[in-house]
mmCIF file of C-alpha atoms and ligand atoms in Angstrom:
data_model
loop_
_atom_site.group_PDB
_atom_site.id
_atom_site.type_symbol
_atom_site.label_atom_id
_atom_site.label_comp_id
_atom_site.label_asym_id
_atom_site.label_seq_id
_atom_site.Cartn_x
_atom_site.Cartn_y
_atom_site.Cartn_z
ATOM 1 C CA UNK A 27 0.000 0.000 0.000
ATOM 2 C CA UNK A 28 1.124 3.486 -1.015
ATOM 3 C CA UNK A 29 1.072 6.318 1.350
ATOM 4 C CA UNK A 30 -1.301 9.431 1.065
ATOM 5 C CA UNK A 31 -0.287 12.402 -0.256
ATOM 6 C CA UNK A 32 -0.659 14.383 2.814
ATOM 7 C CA UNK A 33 2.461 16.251 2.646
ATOM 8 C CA UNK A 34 5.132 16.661 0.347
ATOM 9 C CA UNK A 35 7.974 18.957 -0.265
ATOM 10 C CA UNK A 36 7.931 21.003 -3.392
ATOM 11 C CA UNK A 37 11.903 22.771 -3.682
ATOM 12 C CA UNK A 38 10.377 25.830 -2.085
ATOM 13 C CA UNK A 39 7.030 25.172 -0.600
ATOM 14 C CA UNK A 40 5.375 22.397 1.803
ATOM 15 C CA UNK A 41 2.465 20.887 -0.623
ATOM 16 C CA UNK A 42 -0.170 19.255 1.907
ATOM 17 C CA UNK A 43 -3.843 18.039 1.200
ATOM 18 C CA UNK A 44 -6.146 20.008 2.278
ATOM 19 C CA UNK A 45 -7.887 17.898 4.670
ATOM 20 C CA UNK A 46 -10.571 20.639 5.147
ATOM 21 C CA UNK A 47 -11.880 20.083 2.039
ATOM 22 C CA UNK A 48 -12.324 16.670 1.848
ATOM 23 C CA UNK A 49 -14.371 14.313 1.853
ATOM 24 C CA UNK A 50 -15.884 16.604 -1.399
ATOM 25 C CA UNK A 51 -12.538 17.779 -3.000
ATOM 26 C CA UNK A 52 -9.220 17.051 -3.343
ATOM 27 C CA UNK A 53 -7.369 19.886 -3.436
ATOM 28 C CA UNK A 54 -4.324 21.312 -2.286
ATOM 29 C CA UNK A 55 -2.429 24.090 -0.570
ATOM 30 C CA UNK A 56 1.202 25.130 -1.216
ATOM 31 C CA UNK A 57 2.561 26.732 1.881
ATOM 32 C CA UNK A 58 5.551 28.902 1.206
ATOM 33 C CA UNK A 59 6.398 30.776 4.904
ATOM 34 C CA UNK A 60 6.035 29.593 8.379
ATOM 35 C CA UNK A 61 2.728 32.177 8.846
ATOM 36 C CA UNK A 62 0.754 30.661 6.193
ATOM 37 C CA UNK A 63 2.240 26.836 7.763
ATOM 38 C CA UNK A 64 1.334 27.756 10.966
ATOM 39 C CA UNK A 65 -2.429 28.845 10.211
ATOM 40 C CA UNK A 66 -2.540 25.359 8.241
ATOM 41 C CA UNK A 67 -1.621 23.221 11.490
ATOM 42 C CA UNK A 68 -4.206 25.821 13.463
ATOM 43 C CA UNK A 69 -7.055 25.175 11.489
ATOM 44 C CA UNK A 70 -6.623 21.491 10.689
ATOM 45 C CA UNK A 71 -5.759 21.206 6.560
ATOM 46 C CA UNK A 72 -2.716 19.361 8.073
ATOM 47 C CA UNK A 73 -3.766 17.325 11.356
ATOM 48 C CA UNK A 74 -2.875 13.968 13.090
ATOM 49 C CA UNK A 75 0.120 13.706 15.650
ATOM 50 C CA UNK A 76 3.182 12.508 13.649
ATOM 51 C CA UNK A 77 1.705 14.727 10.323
ATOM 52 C CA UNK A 78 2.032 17.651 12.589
ATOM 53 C CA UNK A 79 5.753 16.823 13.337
ATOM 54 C CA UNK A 80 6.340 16.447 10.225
ATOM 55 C CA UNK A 81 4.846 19.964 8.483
ATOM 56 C CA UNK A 82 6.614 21.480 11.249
ATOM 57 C CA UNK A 83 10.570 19.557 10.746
ATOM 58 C CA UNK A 84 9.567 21.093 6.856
ATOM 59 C CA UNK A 85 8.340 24.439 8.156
ATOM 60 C CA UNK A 86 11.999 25.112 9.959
ATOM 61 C CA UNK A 87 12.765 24.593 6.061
ATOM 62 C CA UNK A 88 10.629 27.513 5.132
ATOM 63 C CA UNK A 89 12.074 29.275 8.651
ATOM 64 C CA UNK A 90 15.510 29.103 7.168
ATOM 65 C CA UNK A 91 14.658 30.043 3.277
ATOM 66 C CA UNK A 92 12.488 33.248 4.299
ATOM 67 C CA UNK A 93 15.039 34.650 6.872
ATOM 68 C CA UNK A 94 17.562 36.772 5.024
ATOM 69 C CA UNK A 95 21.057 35.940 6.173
ATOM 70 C CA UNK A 96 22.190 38.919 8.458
ATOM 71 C CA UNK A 97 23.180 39.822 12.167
ATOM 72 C CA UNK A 98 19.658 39.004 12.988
ATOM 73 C CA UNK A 99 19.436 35.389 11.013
ATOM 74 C CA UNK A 100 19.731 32.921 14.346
ATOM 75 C CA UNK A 101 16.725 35.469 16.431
ATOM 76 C CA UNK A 102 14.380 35.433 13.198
ATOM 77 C CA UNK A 103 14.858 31.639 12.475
ATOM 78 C CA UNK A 104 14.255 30.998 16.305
ATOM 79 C CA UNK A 105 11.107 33.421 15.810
ATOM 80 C CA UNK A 106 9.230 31.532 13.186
ATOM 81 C CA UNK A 107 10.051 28.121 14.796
ATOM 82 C CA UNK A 108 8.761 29.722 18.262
ATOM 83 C CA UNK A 109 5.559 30.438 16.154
ATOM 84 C CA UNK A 110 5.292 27.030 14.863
ATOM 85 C CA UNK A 111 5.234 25.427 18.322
ATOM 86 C CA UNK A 112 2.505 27.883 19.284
ATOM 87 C CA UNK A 113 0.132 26.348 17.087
ATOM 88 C CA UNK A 114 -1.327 23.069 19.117
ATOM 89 C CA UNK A 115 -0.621 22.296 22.960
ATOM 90 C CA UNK A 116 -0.957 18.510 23.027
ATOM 91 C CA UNK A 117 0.277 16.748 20.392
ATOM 92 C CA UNK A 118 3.984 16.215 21.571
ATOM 93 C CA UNK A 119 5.200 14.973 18.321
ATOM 94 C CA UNK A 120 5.407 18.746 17.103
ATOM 95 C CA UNK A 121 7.530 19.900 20.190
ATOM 96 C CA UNK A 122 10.291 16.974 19.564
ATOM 97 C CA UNK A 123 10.659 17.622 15.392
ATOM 98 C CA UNK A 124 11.260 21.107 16.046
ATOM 99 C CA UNK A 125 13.466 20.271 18.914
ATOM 100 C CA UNK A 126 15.204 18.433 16.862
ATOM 101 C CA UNK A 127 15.877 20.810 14.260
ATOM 102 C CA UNK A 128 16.703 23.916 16.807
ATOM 103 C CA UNK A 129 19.807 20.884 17.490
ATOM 104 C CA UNK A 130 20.347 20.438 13.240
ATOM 105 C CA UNK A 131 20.652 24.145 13.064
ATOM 106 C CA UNK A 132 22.428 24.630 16.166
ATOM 107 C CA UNK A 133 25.310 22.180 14.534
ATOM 108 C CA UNK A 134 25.508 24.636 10.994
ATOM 109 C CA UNK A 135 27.730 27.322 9.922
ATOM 110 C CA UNK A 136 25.786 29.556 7.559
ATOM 111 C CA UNK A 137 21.928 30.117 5.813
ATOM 112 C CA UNK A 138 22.878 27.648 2.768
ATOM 113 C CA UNK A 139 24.399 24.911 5.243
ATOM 114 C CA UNK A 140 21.590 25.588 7.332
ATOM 115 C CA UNK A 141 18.685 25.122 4.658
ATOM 116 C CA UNK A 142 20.299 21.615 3.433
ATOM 117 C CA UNK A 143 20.795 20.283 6.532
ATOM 118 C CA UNK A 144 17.427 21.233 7.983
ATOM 119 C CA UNK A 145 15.838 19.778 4.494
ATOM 120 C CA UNK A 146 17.472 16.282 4.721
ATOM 121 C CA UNK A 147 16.434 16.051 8.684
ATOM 122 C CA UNK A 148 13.108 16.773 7.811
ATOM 123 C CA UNK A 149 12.978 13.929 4.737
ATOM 124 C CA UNK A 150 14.502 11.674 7.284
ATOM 125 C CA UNK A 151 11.823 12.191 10.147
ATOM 126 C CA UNK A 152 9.792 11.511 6.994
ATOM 127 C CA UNK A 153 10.821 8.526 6.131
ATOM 128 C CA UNK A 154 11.049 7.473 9.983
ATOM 129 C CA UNK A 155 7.190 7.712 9.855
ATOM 130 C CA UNK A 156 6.818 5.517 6.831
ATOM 131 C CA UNK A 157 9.329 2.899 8.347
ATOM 132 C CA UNK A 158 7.508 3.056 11.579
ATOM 133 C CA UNK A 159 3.864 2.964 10.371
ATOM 134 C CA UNK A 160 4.701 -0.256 8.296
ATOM 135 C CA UNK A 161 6.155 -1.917 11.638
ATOM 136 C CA UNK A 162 3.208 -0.913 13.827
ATOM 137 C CA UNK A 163 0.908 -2.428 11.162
ATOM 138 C CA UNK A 164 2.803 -5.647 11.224
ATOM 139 C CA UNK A 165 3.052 -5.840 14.807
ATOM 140 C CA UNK A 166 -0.559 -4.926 15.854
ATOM 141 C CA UNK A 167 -2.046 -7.128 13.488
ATOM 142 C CA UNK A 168 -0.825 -10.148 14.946
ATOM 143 C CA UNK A 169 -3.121 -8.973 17.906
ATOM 144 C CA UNK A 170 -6.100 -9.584 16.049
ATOM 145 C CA UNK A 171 -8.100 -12.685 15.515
ATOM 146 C CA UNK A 172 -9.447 -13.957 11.978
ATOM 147 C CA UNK A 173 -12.815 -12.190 10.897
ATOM 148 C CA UNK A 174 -12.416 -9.108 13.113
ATOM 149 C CA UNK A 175 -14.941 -6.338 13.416
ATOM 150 C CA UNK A 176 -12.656 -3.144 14.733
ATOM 151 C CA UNK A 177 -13.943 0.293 15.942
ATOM 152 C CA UNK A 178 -11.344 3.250 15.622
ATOM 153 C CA UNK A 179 -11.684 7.157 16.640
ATOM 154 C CA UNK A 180 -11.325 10.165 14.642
ATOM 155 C CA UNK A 181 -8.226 9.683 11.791
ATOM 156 C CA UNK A 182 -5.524 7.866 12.717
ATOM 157 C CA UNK A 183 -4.576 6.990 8.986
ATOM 158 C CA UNK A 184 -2.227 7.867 6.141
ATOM 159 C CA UNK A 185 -3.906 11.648 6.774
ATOM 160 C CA UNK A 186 -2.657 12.070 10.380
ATOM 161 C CA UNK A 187 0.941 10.686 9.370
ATOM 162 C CA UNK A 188 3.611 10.862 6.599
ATOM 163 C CA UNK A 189 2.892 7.244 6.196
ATOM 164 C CA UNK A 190 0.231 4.798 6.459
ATOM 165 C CA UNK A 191 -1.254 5.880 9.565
ATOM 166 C CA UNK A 192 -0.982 4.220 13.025
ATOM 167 C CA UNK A 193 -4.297 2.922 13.925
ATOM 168 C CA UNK A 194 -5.205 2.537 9.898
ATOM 169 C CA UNK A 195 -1.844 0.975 9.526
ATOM 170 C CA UNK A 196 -2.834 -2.021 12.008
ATOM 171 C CA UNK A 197 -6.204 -2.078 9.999
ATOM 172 C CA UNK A 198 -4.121 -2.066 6.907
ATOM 173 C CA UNK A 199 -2.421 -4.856 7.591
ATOM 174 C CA UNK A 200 -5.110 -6.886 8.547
ATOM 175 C CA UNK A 201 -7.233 -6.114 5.620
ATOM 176 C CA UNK A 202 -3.969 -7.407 3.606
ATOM 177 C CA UNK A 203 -4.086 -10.615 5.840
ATOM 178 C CA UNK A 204 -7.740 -11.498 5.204
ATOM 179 C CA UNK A 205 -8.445 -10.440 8.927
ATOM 180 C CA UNK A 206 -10.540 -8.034 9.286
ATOM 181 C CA UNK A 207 -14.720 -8.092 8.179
ATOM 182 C CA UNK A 208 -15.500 -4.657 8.641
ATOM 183 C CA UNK A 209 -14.241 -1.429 10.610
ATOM 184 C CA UNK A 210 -16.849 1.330 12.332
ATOM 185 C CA UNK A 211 -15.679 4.844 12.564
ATOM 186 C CA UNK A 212 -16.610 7.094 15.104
ATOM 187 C CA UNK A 213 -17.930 10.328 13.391
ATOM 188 C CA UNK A 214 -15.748 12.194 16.028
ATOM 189 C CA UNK A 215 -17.669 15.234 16.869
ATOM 190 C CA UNK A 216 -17.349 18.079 16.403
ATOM 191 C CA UNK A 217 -14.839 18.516 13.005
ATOM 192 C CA UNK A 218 -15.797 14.632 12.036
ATOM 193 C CA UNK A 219 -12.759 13.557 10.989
ATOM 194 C CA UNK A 220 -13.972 9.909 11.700
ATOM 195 C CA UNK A 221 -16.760 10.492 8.806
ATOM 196 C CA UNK A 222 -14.837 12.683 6.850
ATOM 197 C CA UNK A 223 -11.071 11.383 6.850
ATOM 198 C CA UNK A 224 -11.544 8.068 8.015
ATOM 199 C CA UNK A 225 -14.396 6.068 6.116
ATOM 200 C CA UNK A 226 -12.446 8.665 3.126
ATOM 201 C CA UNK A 227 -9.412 6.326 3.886
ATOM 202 C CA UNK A 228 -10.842 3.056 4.129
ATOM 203 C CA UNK A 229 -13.416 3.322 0.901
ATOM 204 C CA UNK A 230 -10.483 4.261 -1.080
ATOM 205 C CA UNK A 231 -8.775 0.740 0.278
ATOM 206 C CA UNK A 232 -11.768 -0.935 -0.318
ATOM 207 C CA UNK A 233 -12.072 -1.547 3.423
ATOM 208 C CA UNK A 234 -15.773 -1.980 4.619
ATOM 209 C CA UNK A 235 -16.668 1.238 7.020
ATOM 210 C CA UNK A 236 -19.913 2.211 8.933
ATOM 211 C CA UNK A 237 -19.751 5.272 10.660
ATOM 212 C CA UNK A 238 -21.491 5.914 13.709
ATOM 213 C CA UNK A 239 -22.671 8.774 15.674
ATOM 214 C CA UNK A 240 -20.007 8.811 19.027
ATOM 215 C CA UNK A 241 -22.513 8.050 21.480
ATOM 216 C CA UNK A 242 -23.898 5.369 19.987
ATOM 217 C CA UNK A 243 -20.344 3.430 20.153
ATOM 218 C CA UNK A 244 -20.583 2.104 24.182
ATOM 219 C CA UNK A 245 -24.352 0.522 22.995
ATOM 220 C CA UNK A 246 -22.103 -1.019 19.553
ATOM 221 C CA UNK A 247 -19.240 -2.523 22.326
ATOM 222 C CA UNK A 248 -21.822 -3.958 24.743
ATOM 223 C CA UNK A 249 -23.906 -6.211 22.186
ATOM 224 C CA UNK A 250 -20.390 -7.850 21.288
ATOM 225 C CA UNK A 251 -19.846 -6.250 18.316
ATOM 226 C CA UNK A 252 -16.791 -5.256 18.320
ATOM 227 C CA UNK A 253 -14.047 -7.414 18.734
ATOM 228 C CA UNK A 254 -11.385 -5.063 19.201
ATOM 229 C CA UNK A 255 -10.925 -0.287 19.406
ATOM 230 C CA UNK A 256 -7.831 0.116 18.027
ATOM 231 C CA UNK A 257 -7.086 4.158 18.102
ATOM 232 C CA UNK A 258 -3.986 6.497 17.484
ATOM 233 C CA UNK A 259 -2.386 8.517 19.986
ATOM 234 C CA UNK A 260 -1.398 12.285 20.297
ATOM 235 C CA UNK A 261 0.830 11.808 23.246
ATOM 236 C CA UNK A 262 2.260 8.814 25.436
ATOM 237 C CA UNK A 263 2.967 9.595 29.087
ATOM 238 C CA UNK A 264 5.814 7.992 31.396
ATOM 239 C CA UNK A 265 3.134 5.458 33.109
ATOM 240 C CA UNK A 266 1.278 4.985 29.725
ATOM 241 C CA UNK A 267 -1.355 6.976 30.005
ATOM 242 C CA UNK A 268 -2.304 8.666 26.428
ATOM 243 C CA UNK A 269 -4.107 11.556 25.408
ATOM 244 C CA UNK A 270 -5.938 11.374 21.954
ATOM 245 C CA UNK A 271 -9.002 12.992 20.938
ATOM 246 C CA UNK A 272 -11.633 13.426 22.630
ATOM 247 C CA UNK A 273 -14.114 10.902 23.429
ATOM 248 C CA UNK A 274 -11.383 7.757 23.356
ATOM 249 C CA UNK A 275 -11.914 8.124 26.968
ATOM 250 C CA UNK A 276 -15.463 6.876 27.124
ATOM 251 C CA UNK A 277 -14.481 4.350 24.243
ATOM 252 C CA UNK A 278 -11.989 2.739 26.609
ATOM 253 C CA UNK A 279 -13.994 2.680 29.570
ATOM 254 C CA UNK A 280 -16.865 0.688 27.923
ATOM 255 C CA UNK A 281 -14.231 -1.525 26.010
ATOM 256 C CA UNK A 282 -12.805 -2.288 29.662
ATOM 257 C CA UNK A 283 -16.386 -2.881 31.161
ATOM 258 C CA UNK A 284 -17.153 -5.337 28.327
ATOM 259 C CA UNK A 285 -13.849 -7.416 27.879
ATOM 260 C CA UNK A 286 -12.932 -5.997 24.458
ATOM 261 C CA UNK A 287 -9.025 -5.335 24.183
ATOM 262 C CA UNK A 288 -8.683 -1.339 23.678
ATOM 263 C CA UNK A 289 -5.281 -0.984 21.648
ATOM 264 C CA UNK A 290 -2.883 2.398 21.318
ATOM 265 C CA UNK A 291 -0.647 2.712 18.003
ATOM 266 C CA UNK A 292 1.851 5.047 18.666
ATOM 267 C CA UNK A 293 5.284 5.739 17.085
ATOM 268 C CA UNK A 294 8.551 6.624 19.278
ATOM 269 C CA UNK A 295 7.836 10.192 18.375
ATOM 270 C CA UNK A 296 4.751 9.972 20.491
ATOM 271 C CA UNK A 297 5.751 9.329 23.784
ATOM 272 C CA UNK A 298 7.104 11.962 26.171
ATOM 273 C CA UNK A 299 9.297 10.748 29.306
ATOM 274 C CA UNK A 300 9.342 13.927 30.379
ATOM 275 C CA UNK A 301 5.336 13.922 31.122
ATOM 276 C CA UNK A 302 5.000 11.430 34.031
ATOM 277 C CA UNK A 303 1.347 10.883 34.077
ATOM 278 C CA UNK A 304 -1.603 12.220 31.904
ATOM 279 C CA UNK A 305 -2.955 14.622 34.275
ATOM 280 C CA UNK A 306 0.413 17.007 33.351
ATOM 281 C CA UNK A 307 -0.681 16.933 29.507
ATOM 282 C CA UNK A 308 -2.131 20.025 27.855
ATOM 283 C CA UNK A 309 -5.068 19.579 26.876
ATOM 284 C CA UNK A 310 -6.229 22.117 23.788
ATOM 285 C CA UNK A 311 -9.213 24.121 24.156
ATOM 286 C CA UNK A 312 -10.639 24.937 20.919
ATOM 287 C CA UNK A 313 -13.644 27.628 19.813
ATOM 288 C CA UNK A 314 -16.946 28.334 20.413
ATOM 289 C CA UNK A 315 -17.646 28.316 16.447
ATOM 290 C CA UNK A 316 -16.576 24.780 16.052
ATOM 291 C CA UNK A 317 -20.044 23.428 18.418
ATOM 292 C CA UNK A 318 -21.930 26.711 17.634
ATOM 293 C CA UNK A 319 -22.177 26.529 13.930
ATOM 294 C CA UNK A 320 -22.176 24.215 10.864
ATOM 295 C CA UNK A 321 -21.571 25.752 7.979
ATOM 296 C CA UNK A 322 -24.022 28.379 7.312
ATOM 297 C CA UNK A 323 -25.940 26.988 10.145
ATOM 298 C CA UNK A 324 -26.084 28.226 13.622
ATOM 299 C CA UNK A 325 -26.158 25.434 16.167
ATOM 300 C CA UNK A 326 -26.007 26.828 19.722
ATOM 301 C CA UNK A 327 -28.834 30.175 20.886
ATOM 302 C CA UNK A 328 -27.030 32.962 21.586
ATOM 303 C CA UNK A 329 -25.901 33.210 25.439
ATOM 304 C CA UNK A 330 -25.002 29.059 25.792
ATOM 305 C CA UNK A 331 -22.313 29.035 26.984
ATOM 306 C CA UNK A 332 -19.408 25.765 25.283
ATOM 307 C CA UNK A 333 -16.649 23.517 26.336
ATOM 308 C CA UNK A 334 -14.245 21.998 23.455
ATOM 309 C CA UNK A 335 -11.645 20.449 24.292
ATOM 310 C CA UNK A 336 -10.243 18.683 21.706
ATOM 311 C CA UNK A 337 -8.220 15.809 23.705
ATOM 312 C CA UNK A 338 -8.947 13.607 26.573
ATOM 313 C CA UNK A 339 -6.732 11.319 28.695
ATOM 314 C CA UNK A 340 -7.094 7.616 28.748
ATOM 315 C CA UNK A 341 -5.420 5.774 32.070
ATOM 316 C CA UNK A 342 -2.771 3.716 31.116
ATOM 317 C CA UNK A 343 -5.362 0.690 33.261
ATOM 318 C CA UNK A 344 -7.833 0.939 30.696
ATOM 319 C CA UNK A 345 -5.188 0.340 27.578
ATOM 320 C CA UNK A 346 -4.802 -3.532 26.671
ATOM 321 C CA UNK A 347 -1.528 -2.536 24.502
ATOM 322 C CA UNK A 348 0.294 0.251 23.074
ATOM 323 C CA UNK A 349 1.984 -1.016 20.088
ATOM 324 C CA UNK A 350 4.548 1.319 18.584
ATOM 325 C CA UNK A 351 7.356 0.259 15.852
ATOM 326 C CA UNK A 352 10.016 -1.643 18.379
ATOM 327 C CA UNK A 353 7.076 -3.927 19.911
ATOM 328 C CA UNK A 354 3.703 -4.183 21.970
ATOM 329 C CA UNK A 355 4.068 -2.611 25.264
ATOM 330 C CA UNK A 356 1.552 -4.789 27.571
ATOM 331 C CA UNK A 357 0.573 -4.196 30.133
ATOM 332 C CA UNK A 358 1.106 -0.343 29.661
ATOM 333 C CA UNK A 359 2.603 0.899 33.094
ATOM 334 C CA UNK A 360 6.077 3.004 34.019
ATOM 335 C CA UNK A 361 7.957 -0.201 33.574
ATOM 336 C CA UNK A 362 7.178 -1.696 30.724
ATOM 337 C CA UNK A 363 6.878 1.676 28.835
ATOM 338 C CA UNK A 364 10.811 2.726 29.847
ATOM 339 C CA UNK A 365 11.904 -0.666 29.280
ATOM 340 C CA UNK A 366 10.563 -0.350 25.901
ATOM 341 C CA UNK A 367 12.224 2.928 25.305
ATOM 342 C CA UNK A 368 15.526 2.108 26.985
ATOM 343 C CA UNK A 369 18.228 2.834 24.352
ATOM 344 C CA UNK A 370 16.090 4.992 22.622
ATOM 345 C CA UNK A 371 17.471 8.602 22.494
ATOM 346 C CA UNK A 372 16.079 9.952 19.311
ATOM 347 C CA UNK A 373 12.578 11.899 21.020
ATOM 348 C CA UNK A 374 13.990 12.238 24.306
HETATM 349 O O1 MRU B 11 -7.224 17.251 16.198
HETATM 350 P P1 MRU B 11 -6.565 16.216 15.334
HETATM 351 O O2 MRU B 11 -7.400 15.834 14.152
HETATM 352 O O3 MRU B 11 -5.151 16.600 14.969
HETATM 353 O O4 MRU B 11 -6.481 14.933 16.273
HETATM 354 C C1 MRU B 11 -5.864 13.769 15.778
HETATM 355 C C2 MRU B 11 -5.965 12.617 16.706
HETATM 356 O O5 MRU B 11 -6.441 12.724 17.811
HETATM 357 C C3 MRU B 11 -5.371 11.319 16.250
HETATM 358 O O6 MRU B 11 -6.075 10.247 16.779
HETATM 359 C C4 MRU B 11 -3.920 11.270 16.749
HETATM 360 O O7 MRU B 11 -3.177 12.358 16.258
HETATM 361 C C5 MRU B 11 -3.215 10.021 16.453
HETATM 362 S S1 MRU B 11 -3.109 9.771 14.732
HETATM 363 C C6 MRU B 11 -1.734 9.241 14.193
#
C-alpha cells in the first residue's frame, strides 16, 4: 500500500492536502512561509500527531529560506520556529521535530548549510514515519483474531501521518491478511474527521466502514460487536497513560467494562518521558464556532455558553496494549513503557 499524499515537499514550498476540504474535493495548498504553515496546522488542513511533526521539521525549512542571512538570522529563524510550536498544545510529536531541528541548526555554519541540513532532517523524520507505520501495522495485526470487526476514533490513517497511519496501519495490515470483516468509525464530533477522513481512507482501500454517531459506540461494544478499538495517539505519558481525541476516553472505559481489548498505536515520536502521568498533559481548548455553527448553520442560541476540548486522557489501566514500531508494550505501566524505550534517544 502506497502512502497518502498528505504532505510533500515542493523545492520551495510544503504541498499538503487540504484535509478541510475533503471528503468533497481534493485539493491542495502550497505553503511557502512559516505564517501561512502555521495557520494550516491551526485550522486542521494538516492534522494527526506525527503529520504535525512532520509539516513542522519542513516548516523550519521555510524558517531558514524566508530569513535573510544577516546579524539578525539565528533570532528570526528561532522566531518563526517559536511560532510554529505555538500552534497546538498537546500533540507532543510537534515539540520533539522542532526540537530536533533547533539541534540540526544549532550544529551549521551559515543560511545555505543551514537550509540543506534542515531539508534532509526533515525527509529523514519523513521517512522514519513511513518505516515506523509499516512496523506498527505488522506488529498490531498479529493482535487480532481472523474475521475481526474493529472500531477506531477520529483519523488515525495515512492523513494524520507521513505514512500509512498508526491505527489505519494495524487495519491495513489486517485487511492485507484477510483479517478483518469490517471497521466502524466514530464520526468524532465536532470537526468529524472519523466520517470525513476516516471512512475517506478506508473506501479508497476498499475496506468496509460504517460510521457511527459517538454516542452510539458504548451501545455497539456492549452487544459484542466489536471485537477489538484500536485508536492512534497524540501523546504517550511515562506510566502509559495517552491523550488522543476526545471521546477515546469513554471508548476505553466501555471496552474495559465489556472485555474488548482497547489498543494504542503510537510511534517513538509519540511518547514523552518527560510527562509522568496524563494529568500534566495540555489539553487544547478549541472555539466556540466549532459546536456553535455548521456551515451556514447556527447550532447553539445565543448566550449558551461551550466547552471543546479537543483531547482527553485515557489511564494507562484501561489500555490492553500500546503497540509502537520496536514492539507491543503490555501491560502499559512506568515499567514496561521505559523498558521499551531504553536505548532509545532519538525523542527524548
Ligand atoms: O485534532 P486532530 O485531528 O489533529 O487529532 C488527531 C488525533 O487525535 C489522532 O487520533 C492522533 O493524532 C493520532 S493519529 C496518528
Amino acid at each position: 500500500m502506497d502512502p497518502l499524499p498528505t504532505l510533500k515537499w515542493k523545492g520551495d514550498s510544503l504541498r499538503l492536502l487540504d484535509q478541510r476540504e475533503l471528503p468533497c474535493n481534493e485539493v491542495y495548498i502550497d505553503c511557502r512561509d512559516v505564517n501561512s504553515l502555521a495557520g494550516a496546522i491551526r485550522t486542521l488542513a494538516v492534522r494527526g500527531a506525527p503529520a504535525i511533526g512532520i509539516a513542522a521539521a519542513y516548516g523550519a525549512v521555510l524558517a531558514a529560506i524566508t530569513t535573510d542571512s544577516g546579524p539578525d538570522f539565528i533570532e528570526g529563524f528561532q522566531a518563526k520556529l517559536d511560532k510554529l510550536s505555538g500552534t497546538r498544545p498537546t500533540a507532543v510529536n510537534l515539540f520533539h521535530c522542532i526540537e530536533i531541528q533547533r539541534e540540526v541548526f544549532r550544529k551549521t555554519g551559515n543560511r545555505e548549510d543551514a537550509i540543506k541540513a534542515l531539508l534532509e532532517s526533515a525527509d529523514d523524520l519523513l521517512a522514519q514515519d513511513l518505516d515506523a507505520s509499516r512496523s506498527m501495522g505488522r506488529l498490531g495485526a498479529e493482535l487480532l483474531k481472523p474475521d475481526s470487526t474493529v472500531l477506531t476514533h477520529c483519523n488515525a490513517g495515512g492523513l494524520a501521518t507521513a505514512g500509512l497511519g498508526t491505527a489505519l496501519a494495524v487495519i491495513y495490515e489486517a485487511w492485507d491478511r484477510g483479517l478483518i470483516r469490517k471497521v466502524y468509525a466514530d464520526e468524532t464530533r465536532p470537526l468529524l474527521q472519523g466520517s470525513r477522513l476516516t471512512s475517506w481512507e478506508l473506501i479508497r482501500a476498499g475496506i468496509p466502514v460504517d460510521v457511527l454517531p459517538d454516542s452510539a459506540a458504548a451501545s455497539l461494544i456492549r452487544d459484542g460487536r466489536i471485537d477489538a478499538v484500536i485508536v492512534g495517539s497524540d501523546r504517550v505519558a511515562a506510566n502509559g497513560d495517552i491523550a488522543n481525541k476526545i471521546g477515546t476516553y469513554p471508548l476505553a472505559l466501555a471496552a474495559l467494562k465489556h472485555g474488548v481489548p482497547f489498543y494504542v498505536v503510537a510511534p517513538l515520536s509519540t511518547f514523552d518521558l518527560s510527562t509522568n502521568t496524563g494529568s500534566e498533559i495540555i489539553i487544547e481548548q478549541r472555539s466556540r464556532v466549532e459546536l456553535s455553527s455548521y456551515g451556514e448553520r447556527q447550532l447553539l442560541p445565543e448566550g449558551a455558553g461551550y466547552w471543546n476540548p479537543a483531547f482527553d486522557v485515557t489511564p494507562a489501566a484501561a489500555i490492553t496494549a500500546i503497540i509502537c514500531e520496536k514492539g507491543v508494550i503490555s501491560p502499559p505501566c512506568e515499567k514496561t513503557v521505559r523498558n521499551m524505550l531504553d536505548g532509545v534517544d532519538m525523542f527524548l
